[in-house]
mmCIF file with all atom_site columns, C-alpha atoms in Angstrom:
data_model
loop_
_atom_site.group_PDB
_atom_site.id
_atom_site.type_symbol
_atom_site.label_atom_id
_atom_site.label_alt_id
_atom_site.label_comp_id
_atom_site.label_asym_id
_atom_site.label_entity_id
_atom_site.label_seq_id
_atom_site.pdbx_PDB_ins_code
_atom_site.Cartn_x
_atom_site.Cartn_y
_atom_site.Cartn_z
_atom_site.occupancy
_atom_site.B_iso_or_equiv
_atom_site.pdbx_formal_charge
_atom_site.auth_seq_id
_atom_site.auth_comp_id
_atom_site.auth_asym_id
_atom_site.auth_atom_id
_atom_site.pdbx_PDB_model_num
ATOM 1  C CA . UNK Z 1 1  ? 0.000   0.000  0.000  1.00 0.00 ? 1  UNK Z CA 1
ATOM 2  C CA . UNK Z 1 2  ? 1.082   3.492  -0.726 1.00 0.00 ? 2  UNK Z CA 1
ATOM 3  C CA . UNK Z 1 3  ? -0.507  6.858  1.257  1.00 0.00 ? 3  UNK Z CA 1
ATOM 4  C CA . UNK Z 1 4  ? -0.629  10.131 0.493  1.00 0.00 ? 4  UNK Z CA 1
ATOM 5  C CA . UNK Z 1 5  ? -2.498  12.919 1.952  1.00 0.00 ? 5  UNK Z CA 1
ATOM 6  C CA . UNK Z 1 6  ? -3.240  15.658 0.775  1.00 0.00 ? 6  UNK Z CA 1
ATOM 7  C CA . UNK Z 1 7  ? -3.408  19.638 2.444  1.00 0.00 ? 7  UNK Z CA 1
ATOM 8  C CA . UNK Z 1 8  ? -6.813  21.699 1.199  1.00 0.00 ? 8  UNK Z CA 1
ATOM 9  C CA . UNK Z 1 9  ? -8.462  24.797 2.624  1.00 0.00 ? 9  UNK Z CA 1
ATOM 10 C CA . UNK Z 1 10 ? -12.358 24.568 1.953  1.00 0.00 ? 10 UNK Z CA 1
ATOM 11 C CA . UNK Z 1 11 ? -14.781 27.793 2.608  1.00 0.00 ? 11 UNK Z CA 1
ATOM 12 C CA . UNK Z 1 12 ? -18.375 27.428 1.968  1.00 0.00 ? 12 UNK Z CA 1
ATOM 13 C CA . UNK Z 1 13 ? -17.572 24.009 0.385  1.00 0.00 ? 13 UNK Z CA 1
ATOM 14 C CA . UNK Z 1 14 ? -15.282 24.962 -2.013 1.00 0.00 ? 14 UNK Z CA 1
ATOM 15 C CA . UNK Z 1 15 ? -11.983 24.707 -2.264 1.00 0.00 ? 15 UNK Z CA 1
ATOM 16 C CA . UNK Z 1 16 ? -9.235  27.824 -1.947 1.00 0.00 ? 16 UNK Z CA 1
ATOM 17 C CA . UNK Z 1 17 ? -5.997  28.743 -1.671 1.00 0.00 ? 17 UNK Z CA 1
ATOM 18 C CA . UNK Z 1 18 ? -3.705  28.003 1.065  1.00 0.00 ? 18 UNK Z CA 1
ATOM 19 C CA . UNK Z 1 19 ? -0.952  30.986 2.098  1.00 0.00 ? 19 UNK Z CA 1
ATOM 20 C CA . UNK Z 1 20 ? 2.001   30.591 0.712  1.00 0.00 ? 20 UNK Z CA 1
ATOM 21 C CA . UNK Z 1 21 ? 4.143   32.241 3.380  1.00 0.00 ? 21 UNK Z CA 1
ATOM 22 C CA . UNK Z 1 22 ? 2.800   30.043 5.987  1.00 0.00 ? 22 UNK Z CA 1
ATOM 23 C CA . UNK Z 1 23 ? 3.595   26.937 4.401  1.00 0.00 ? 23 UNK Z CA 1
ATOM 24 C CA . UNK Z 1 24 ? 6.912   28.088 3.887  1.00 0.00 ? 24 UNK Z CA 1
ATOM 25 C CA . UNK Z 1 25 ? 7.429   29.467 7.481  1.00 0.00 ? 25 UNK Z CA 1
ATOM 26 C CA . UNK Z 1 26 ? 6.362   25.779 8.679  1.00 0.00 ? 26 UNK Z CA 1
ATOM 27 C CA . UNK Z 1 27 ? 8.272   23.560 6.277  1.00 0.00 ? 27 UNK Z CA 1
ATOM 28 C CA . UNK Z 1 28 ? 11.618  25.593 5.843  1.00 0.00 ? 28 UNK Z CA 1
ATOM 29 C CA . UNK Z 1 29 ? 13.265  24.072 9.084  1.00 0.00 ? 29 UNK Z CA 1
ATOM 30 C CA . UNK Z 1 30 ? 12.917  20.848 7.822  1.00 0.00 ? 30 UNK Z CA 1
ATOM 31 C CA . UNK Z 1 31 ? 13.727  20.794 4.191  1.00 0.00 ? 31 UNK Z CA 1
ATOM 32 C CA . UNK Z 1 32 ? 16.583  18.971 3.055  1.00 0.00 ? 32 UNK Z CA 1
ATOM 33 C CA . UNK Z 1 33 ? 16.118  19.012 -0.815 1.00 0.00 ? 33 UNK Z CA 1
ATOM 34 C CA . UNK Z 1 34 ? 13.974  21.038 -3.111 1.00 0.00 ? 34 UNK Z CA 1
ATOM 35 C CA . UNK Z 1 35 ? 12.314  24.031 -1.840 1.00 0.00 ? 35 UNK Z CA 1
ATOM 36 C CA . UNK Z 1 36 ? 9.150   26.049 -2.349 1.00 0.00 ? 36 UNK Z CA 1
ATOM 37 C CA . UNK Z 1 37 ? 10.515  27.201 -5.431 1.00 0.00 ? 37 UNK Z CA 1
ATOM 38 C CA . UNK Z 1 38 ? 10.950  24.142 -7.241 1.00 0.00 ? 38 UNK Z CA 1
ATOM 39 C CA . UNK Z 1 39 ? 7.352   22.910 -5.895 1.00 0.00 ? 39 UNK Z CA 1
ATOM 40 C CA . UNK Z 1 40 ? 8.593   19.860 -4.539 1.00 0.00 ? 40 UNK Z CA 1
ATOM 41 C CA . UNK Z 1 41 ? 10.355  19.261 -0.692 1.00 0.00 ? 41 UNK Z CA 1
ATOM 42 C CA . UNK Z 1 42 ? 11.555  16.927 1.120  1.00 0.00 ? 42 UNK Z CA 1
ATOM 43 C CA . UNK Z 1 43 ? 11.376  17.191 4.730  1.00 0.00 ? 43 UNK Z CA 1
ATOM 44 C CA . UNK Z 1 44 ? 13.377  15.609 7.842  1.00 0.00 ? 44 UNK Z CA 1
ATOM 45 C CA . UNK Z 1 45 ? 11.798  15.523 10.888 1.00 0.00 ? 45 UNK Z CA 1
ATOM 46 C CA . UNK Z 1 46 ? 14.208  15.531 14.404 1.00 0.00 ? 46 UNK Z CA 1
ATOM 47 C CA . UNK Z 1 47 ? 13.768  12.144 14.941 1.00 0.00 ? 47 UNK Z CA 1
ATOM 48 C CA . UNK Z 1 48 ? 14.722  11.393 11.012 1.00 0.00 ? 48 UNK Z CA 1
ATOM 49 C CA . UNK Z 1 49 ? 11.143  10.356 9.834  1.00 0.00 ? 49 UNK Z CA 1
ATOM 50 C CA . UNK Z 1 50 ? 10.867  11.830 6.147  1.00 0.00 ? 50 UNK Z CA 1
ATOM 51 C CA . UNK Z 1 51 ? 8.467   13.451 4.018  1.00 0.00 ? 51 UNK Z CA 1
ATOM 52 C CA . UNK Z 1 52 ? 7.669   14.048 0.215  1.00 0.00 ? 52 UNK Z CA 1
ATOM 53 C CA . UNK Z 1 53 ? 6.074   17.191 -0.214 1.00 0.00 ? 53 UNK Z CA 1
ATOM 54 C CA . UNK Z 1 54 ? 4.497   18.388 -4.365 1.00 0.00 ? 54 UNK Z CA 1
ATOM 55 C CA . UNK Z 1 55 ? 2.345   21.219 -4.450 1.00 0.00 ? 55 UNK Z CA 1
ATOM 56 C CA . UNK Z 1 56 ? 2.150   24.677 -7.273 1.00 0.00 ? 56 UNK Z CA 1
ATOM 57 C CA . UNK Z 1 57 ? 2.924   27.733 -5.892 1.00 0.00 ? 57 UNK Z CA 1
ATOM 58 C CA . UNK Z 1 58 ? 0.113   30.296 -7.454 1.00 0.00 ? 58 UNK Z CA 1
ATOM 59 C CA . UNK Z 1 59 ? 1.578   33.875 -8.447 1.00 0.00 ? 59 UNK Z CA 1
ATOM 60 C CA . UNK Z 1 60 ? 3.839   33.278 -5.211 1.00 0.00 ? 60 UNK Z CA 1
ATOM 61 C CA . UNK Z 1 61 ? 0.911   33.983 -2.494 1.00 0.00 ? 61 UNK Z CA 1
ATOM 62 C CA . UNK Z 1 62 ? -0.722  30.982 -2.884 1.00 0.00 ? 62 UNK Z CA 1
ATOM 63 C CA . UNK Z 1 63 ? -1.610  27.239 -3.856 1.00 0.00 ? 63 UNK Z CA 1
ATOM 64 C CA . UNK Z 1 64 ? -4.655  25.299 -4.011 1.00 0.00 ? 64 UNK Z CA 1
ATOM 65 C CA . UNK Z 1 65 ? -3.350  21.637 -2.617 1.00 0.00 ? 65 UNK Z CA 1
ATOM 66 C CA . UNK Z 1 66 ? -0.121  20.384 -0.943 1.00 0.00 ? 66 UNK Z CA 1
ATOM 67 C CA . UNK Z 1 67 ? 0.235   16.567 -1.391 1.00 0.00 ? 67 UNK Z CA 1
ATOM 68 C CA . UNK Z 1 68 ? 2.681   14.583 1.156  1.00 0.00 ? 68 UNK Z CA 1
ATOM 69 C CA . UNK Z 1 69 ? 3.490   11.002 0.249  1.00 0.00 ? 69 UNK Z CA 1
ATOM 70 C CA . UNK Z 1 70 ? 6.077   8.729  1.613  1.00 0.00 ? 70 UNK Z CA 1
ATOM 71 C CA . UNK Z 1 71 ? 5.598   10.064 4.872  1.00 0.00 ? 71 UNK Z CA 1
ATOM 72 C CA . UNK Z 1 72 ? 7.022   8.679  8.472  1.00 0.00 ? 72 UNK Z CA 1
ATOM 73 C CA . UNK Z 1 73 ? 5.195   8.059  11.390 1.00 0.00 ? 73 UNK Z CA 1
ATOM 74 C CA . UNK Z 1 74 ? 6.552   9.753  14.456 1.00 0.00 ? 74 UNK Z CA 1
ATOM 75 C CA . UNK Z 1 75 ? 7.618   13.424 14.495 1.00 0.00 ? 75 UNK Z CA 1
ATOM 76 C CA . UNK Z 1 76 ? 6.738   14.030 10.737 1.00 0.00 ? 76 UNK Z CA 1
ATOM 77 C CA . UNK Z 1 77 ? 3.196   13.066 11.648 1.00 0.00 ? 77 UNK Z CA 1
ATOM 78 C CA . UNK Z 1 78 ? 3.299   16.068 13.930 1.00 0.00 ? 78 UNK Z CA 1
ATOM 79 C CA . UNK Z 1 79 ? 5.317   18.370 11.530 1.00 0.00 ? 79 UNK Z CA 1
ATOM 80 C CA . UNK Z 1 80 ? 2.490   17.570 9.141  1.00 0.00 ? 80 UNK Z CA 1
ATOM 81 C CA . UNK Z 1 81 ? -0.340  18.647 11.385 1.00 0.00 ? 81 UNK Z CA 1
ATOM 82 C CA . UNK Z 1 82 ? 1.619   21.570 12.181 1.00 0.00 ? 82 UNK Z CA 1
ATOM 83 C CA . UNK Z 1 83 ? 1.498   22.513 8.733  1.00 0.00 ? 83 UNK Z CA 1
ATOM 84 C CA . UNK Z 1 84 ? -2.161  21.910 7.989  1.00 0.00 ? 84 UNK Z CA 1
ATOM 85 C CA . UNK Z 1 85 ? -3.707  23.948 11.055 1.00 0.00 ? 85 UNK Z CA 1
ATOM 86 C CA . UNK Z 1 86 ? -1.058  27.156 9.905  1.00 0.00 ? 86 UNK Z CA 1
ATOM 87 C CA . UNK Z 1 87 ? -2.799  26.668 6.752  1.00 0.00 ? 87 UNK Z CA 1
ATOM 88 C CA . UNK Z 1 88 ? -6.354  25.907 8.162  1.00 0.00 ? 88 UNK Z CA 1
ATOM 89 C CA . UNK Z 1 89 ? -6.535  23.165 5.910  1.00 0.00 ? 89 UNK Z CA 1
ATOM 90 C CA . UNK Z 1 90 ? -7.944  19.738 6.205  1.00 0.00 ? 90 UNK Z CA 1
ATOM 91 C CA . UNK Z 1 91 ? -6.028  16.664 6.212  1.00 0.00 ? 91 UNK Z CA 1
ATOM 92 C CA . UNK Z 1 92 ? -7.915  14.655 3.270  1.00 0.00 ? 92 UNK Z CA 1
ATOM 93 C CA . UNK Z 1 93 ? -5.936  10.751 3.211  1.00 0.00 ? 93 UNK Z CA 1
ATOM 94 C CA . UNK Z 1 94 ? -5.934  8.892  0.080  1.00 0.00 ? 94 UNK Z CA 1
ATOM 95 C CA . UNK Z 1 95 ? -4.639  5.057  -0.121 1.00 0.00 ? 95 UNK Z CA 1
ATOM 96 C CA . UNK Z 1 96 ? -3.589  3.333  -3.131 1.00 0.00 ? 96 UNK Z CA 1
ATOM 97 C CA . UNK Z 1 97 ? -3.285  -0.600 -2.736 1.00 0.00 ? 97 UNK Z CA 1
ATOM 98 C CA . UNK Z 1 98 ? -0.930  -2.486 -5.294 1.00 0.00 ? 98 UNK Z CA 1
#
């Protein structure tokens, strides 16, 4: 099995944009390749759990979705939650069996 969740803001039911600034002011500790630029980041936690993060920066303030996949349990767990109540986004998990 494979997981990936995935970071979205909703108001009234629809989906919008999630602040760019605050992602990066979360994330940036822990990247270790990539960056916001690039749209792609890979994250290590304190207690080494990793992180893939993909996501589209929108005219630099914003982007609709940030999708995590091979993700750790332990610290990165809480890194990610960290990251989706900055955002106010919900944590929407998606498994894909093989």
């Amino acid at each position: 099995m494979s997981y990936s969740i995935f970071l979205l803001r909703f108001v009234d039911g629809e989906v919008v944009e999630l602040d760019f600034e605050r992602f990066r002011h979360v994330t940036e500790p822990y990247v270790v390749a990539g960056g916001p630029e690039e749209g792609f980041s890979q994250l290590r936690a304190e207690d080494g759990g990793e992180a893939d993060l993909y996501y589209e920066p929108r005219g630099g303030s914003g982007m609709l979705c940030v999708t995590a996949t091979h993700f750790a349990r332990g610290a990165m767990l809480g890194v990610l939650v960290r990251l989706a109540e900055a955002l106010g986004a919900s944590i929407v998990p998606r498994t894909v069996g093989h």
